[in-house]
Short mmCIF file of C-alpha atoms and ligand atoms in Angstrom, two decimals:
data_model
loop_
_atom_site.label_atom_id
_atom_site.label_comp_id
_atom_site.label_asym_id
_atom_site.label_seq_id
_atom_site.Cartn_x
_atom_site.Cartn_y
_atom_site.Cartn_z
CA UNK A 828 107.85 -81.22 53.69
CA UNK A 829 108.11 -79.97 50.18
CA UNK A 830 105.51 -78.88 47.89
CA UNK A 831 104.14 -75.94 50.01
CA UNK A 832 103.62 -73.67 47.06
CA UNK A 833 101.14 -75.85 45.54
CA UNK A 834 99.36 -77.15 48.82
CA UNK A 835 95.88 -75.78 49.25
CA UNK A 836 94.57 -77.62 52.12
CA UNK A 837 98.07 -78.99 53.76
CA UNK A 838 97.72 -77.95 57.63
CA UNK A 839 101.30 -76.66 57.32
CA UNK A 840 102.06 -73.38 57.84
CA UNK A 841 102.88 -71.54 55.04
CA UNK A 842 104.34 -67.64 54.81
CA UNK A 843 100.75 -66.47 52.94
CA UNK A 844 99.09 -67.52 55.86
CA UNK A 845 100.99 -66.07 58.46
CA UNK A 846 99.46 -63.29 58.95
CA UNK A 847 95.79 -64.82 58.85
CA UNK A 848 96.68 -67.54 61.11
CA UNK A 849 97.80 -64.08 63.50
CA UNK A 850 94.75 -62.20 62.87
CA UNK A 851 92.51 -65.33 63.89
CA UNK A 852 94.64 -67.02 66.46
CA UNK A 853 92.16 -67.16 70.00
CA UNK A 854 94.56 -65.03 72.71
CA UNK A 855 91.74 -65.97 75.56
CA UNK A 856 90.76 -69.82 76.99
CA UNK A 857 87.45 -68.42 75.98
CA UNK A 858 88.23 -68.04 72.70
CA UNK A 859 89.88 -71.33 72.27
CA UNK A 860 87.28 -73.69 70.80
CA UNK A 861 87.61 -77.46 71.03
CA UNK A 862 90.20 -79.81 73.16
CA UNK A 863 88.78 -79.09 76.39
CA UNK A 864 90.40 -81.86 78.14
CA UNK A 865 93.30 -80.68 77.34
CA UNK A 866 92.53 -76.94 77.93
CA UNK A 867 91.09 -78.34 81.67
CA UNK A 868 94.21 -80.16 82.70
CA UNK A 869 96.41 -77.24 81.04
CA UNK A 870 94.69 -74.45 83.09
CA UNK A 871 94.66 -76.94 86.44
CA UNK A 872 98.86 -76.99 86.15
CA UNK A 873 98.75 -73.44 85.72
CA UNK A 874 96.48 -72.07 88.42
CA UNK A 875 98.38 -75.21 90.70
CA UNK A 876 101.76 -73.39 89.68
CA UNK A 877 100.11 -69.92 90.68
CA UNK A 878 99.17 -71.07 93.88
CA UNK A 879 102.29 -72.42 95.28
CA UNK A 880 103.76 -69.13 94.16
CA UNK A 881 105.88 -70.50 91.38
CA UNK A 882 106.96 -67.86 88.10
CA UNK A 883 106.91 -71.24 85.76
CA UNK A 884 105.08 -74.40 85.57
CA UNK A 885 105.98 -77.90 84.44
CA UNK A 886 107.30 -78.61 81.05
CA UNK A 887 104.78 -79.16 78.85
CA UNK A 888 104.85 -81.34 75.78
CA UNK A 889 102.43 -80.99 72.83
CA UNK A 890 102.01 -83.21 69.58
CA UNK A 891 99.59 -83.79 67.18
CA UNK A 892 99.35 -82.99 63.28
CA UNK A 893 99.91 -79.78 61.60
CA UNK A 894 97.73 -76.99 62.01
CA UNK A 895 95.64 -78.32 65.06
CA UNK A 896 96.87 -75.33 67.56
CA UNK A 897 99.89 -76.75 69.67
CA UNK A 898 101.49 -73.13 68.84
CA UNK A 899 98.60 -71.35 69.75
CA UNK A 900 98.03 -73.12 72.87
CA UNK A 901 101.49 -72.45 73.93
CA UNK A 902 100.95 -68.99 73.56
CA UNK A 903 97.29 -68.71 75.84
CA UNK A 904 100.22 -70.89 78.16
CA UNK A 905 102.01 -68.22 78.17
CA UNK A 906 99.74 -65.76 78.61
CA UNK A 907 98.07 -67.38 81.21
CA UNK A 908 101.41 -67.14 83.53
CA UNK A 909 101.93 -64.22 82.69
CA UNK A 910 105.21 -64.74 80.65
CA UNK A 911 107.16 -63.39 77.74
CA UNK A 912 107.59 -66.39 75.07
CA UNK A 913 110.33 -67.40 72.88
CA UNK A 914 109.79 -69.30 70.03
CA UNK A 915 112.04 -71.81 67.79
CA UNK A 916 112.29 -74.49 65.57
CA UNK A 917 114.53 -77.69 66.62
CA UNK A 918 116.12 -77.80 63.77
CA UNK A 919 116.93 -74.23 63.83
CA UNK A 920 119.15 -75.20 66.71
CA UNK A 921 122.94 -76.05 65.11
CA UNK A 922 124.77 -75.91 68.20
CA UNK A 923 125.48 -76.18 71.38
CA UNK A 924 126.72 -72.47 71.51
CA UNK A 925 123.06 -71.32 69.68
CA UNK A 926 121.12 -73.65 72.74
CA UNK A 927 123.35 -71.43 75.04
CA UNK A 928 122.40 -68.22 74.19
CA UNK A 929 118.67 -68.70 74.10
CA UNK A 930 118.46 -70.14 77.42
CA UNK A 931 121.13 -67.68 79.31
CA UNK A 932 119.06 -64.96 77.25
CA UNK A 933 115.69 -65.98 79.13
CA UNK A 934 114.41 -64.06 81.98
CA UNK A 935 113.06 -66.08 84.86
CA UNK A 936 109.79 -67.38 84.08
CA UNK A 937 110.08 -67.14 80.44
CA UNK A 938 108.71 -69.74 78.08
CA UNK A 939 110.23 -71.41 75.63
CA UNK A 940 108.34 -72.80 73.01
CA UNK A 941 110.30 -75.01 70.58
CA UNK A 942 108.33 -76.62 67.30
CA UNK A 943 109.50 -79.84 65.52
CA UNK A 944 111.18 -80.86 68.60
CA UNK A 945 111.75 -84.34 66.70
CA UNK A 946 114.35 -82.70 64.82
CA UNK A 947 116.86 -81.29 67.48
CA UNK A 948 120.15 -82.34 67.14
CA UNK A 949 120.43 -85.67 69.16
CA UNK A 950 124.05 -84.07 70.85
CA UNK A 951 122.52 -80.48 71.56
CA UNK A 952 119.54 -82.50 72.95
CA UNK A 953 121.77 -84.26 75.83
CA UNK A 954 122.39 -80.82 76.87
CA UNK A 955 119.19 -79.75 77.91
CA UNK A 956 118.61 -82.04 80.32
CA UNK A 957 120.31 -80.48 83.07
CA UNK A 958 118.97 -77.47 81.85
CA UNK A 959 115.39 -78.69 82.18
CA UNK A 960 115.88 -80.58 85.59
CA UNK A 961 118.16 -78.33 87.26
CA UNK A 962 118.03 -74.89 85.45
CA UNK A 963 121.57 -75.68 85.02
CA UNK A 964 124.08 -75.96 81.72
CA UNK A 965 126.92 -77.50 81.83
CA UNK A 966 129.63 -76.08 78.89
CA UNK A 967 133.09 -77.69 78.10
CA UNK A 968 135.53 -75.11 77.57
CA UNK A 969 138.54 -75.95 75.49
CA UNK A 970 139.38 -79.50 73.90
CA UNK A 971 141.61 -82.63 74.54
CA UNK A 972 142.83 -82.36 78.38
CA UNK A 973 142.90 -79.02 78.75
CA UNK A 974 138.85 -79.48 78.59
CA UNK A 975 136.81 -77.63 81.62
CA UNK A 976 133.33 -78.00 82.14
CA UNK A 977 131.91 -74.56 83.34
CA UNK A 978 128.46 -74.67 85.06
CA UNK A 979 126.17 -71.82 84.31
CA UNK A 980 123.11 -71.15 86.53
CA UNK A 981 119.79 -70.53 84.30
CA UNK A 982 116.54 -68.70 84.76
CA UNK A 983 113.85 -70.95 85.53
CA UNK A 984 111.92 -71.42 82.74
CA UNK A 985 109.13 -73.68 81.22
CA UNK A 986 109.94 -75.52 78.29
CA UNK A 987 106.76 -76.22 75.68
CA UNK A 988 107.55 -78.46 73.13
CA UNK A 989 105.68 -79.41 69.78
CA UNK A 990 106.06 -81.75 67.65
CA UNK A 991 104.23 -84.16 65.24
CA UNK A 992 106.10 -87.17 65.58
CA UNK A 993 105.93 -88.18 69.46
CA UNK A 994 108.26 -91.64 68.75
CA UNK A 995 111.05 -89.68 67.50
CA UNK A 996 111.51 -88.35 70.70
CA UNK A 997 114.18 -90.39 72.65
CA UNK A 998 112.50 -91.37 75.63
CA UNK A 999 115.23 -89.00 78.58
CA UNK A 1000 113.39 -85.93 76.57
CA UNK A 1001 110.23 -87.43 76.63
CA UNK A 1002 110.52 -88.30 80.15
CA UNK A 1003 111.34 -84.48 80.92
CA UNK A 1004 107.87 -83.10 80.33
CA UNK A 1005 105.91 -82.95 83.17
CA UNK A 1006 102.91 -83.55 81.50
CA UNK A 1007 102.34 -84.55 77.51
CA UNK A 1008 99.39 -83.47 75.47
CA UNK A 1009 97.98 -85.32 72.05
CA UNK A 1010 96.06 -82.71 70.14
CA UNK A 1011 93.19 -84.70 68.47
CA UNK A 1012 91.79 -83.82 64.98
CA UNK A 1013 88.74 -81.34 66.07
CA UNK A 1014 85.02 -82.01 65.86
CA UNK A 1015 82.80 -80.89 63.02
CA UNK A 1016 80.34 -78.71 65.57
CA UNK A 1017 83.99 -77.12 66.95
CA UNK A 1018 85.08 -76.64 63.23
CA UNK A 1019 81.61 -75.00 62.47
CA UNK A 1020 82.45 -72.77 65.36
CA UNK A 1021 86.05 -71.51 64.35
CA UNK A 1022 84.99 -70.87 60.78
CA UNK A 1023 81.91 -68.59 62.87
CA UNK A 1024 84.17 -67.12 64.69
CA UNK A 1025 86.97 -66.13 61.99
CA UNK A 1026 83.68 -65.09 59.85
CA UNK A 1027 83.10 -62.46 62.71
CA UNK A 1028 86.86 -61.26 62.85
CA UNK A 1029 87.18 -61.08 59.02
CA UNK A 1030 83.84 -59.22 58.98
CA UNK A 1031 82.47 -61.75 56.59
CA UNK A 1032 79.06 -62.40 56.31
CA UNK A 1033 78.59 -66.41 55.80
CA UNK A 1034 75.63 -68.88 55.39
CA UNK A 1035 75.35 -71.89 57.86
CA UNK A 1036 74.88 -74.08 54.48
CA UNK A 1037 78.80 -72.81 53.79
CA UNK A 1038 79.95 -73.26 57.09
CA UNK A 1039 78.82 -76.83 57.44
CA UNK A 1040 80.22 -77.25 53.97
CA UNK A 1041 83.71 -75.66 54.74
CA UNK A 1042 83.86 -77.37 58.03
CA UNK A 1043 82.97 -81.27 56.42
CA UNK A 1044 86.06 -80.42 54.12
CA UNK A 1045 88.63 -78.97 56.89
CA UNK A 1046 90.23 -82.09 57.33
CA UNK A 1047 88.95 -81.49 60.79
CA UNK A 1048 91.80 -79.04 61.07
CA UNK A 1049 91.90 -75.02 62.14
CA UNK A 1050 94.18 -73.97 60.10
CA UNK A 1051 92.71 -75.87 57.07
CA UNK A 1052 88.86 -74.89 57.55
CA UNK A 1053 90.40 -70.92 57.71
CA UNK A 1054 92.06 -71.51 55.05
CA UNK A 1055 89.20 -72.74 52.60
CA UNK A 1056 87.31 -69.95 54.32
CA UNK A 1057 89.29 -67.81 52.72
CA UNK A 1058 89.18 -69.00 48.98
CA UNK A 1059 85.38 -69.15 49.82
CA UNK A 1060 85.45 -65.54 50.84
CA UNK A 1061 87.44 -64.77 47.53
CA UNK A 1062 85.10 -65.94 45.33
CA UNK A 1063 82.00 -64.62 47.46
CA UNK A 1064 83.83 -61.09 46.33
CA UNK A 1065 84.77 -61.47 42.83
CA UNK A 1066 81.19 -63.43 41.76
CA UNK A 1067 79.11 -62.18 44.07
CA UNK A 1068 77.81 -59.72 46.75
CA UNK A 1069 80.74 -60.58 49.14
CA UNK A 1070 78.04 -63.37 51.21
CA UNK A 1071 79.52 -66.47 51.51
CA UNK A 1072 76.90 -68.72 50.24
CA UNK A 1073 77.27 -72.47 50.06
CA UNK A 1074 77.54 -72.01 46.21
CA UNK A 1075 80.89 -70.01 46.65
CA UNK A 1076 81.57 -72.51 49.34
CA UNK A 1077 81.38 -75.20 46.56
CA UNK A 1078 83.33 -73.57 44.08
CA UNK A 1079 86.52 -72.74 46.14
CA UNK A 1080 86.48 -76.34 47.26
CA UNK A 1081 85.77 -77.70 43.26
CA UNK A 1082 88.34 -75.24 42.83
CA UNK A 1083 90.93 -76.34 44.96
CA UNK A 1084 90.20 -80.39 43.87
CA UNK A 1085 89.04 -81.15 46.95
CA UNK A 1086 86.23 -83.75 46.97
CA UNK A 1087 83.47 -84.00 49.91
CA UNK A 1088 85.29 -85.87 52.41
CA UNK A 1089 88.42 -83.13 52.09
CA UNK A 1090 90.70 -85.43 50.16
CA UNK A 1091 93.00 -83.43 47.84
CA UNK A 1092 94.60 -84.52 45.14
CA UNK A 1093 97.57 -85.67 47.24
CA UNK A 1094 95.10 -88.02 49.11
CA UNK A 1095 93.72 -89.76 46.53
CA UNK A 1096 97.10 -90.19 44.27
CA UNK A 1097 98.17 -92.21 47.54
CA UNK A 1098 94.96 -94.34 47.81
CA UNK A 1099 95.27 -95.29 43.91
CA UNK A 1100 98.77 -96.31 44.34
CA UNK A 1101 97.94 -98.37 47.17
CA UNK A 1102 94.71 -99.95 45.37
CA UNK A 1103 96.20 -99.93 41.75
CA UNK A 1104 100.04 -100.28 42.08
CA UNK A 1105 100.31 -102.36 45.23
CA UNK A 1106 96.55 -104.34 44.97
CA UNK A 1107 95.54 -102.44 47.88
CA UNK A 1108 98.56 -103.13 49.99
CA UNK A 1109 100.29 -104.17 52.21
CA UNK A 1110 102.81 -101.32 50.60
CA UNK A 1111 105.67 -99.29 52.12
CA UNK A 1112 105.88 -95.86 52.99
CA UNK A 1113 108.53 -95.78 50.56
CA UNK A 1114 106.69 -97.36 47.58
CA UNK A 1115 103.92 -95.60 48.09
CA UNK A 1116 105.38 -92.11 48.39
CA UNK A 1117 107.43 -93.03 45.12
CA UNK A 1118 104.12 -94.00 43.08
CA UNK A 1119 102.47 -91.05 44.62
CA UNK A 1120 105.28 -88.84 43.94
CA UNK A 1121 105.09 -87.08 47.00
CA UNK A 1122 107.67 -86.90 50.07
CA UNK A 1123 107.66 -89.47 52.78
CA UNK A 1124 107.40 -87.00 54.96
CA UNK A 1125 104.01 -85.10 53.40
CA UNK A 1126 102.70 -88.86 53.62
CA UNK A 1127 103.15 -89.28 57.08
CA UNK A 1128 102.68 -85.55 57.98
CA UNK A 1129 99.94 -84.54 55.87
CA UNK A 1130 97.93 -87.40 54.45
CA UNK A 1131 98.20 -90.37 56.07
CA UNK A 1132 96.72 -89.10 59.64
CA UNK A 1133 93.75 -88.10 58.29
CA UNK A 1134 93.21 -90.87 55.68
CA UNK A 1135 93.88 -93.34 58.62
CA UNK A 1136 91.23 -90.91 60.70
CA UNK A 1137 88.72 -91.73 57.75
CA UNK A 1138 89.58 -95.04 58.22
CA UNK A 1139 90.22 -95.47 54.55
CA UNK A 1140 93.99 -96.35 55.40
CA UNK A 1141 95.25 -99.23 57.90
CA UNK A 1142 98.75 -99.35 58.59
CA UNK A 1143 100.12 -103.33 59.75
CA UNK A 1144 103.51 -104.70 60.33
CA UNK A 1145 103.66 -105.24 56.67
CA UNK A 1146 102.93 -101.78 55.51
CA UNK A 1147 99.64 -99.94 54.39
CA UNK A 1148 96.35 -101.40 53.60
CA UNK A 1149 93.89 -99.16 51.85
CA UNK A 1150 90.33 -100.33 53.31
CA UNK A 1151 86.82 -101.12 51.70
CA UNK A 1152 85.79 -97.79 52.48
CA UNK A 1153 88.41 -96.51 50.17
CA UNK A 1154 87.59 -98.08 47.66
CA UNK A 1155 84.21 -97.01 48.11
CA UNK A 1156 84.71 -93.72 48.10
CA UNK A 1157 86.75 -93.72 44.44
CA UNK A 1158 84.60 -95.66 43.33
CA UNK A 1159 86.68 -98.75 42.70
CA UNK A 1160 85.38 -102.33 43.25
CA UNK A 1161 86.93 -103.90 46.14
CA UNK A 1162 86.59 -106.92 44.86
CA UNK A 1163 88.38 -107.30 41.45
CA UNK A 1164 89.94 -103.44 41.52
CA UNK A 1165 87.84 -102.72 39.08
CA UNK A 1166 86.73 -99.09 38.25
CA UNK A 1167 82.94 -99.17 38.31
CA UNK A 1168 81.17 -97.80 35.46
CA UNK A 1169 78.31 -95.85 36.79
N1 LIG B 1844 91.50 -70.67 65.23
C1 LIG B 1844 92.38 -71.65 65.09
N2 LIG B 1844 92.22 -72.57 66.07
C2 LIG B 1844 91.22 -72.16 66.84
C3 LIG B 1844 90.59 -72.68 68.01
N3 LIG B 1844 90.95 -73.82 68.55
N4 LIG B 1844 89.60 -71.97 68.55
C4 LIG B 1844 89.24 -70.82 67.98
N5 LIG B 1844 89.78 -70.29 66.89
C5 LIG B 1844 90.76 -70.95 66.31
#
């Protein structure tokens, strides 16, 4: 997951956008536009919780791509109950003395919210099971056969975990969450909506032309459409009046290189290697992230879920197959692989 100082539309987090992503993030269920099955089922677990008078509710697992609001929805969780949050990383997680002191540091009730779950340590992750089941963690003091095991009661707490890789799991953490959630890519009419609705908190003053614009070329994706909001809103204010027309709409999005169906550069280095390296495929992840020059993990992260949710991308048991479509939409005969001269 390289490469973030040159991404422009890549729904991963990065430090610049922080603060936006604060400013904008919805803190009601109101607020929160989009994924209503999800918010429905989330809010039933809650208010069941409430009612049979319990300070925590079931562990809750979220996944989905980057940028689609698994952190944000852990936060209106924890809101809802009522509860302070902690937030980590997996990774961030080096041992079994660091998994110790955030969970005898919770209070009871407390969430804890840890992203890129995929990526805790496989040996810290055997520990958390009694800690999940029981509210229990069982430490081994000392080595060779003077080990003890010490048993340490824990707060009860509820466990939210994100990540974007749901068979990386191993299936005893899996089989922890009471309940798992797949965060799908958003609709356009939702997408309109957010960028509306971070218009109104930035103060911005935007025409539905450039809204329906910025939303076609979010990738489907929050933090994406907010993002080109914001180079739209840049150039709105150093060409123009400060409006956001669909003109300044255009020329953030011409000037980020990203064409009409939100492909970015990234996207369509991948198709061509696919159509032109590999013949359109069947091609490895490997291969292709090689041709493309870009990491494996940006591919399977970043690009491939929404060139697969464009359908221009098929994966088989042989490896990627870039579909008619794609080569429709660069132009390329699907026939012979033939550029077409237009
Ligand atoms: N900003 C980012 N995600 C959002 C969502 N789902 N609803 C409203 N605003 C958002």
């Amino acid at each position: 997951m390289k490469n973030l100082s040159r991404d422009t539309t890549s729904p991963i987090l990065t430090e610049e956008d922080k603060t936006f992503d604060l400013t904008l993030r919805p803190k009601t269920w109101q607020d929160y536009i989009g994924q209503e099955k999800i918010k429905k089922n989330i809010q039933i677990i809650i208010e069941a919780a409430k009612k049979r008078g319990e300070s925590c509710c079931e562990h809750l697992l979220f996944y989905g791509n980057s940028g689609l609001g698994k952190t944000t929805l852990s936060y209106l969780v924890a809101k809802e109950l009522g509860a302070n949050i902690r937030q980590i990383a997996g990774p961030a997680i080096e041992k079994v003395g660091d998994l110790a002191a955030i969970l005898t540091n919770l209070n009871e009730g407390d969430v804890l919210f840890i992203d890129e779950l995929h990526r805790l340590n496989r040996l810290i992750e055997e520990f958390t099971y009694p800690a999940l089941e029981d509210f229990k963690l069982n430490l081994v003091l000392g080595k060779g056969p003077m080990a003890r095991t010490m048993e340490m009661k824990l707060p009860r707490f509820t466990l939210i975990g994100a990540t974007t890789r749901l068979a990386l799991l191993s299936a005893p953490l899996r089989n922890r969450f009471g309940a798992t959630f797949q965060l799908d890519f958003y609709k356009q009419e939702d997408i309109e909506k957010i960028i509306q609705r971070s218009s109104h908190l930035l103060k911005l003053e935007i025409e539905p032309g450039a809204i329906e614009l910025l939303a076609k070329c979010s990738r489907f994706t929050p933090r994406v459409a907010n993002r080109l909001l914001k180079r739209a809103r840049d150039f709105a204010q150093v060409e123009g009046q400060g409006i956001i027309t669909a003109n300044f709409a255009r020329k953030a999005l011409e000037f980020l290189e990203i064409d009409g169906l939100g492909l970015e550069i990234g996207d369509r280095k991948i198709l061509e290697a696919i159509i032109k390296k590999f013949e359109g495929g069947p091609a490895g992840l490997q291969a292709i992230s090689v041709s493309a020059g870009e990491e494996e993990d940006a591919v399977l992260d970043i690009y491939e879920p929404y060139l697969m949710q464009l359908g221009f991308i098929e994966r088989t048991p042989r490896g990627r197959v870039a579909t008619r479509s794609a080569y429709q939409h660069l132009g390329i005969s699907f026939k012979n692989n033939q550029r077409l001269l237009s």
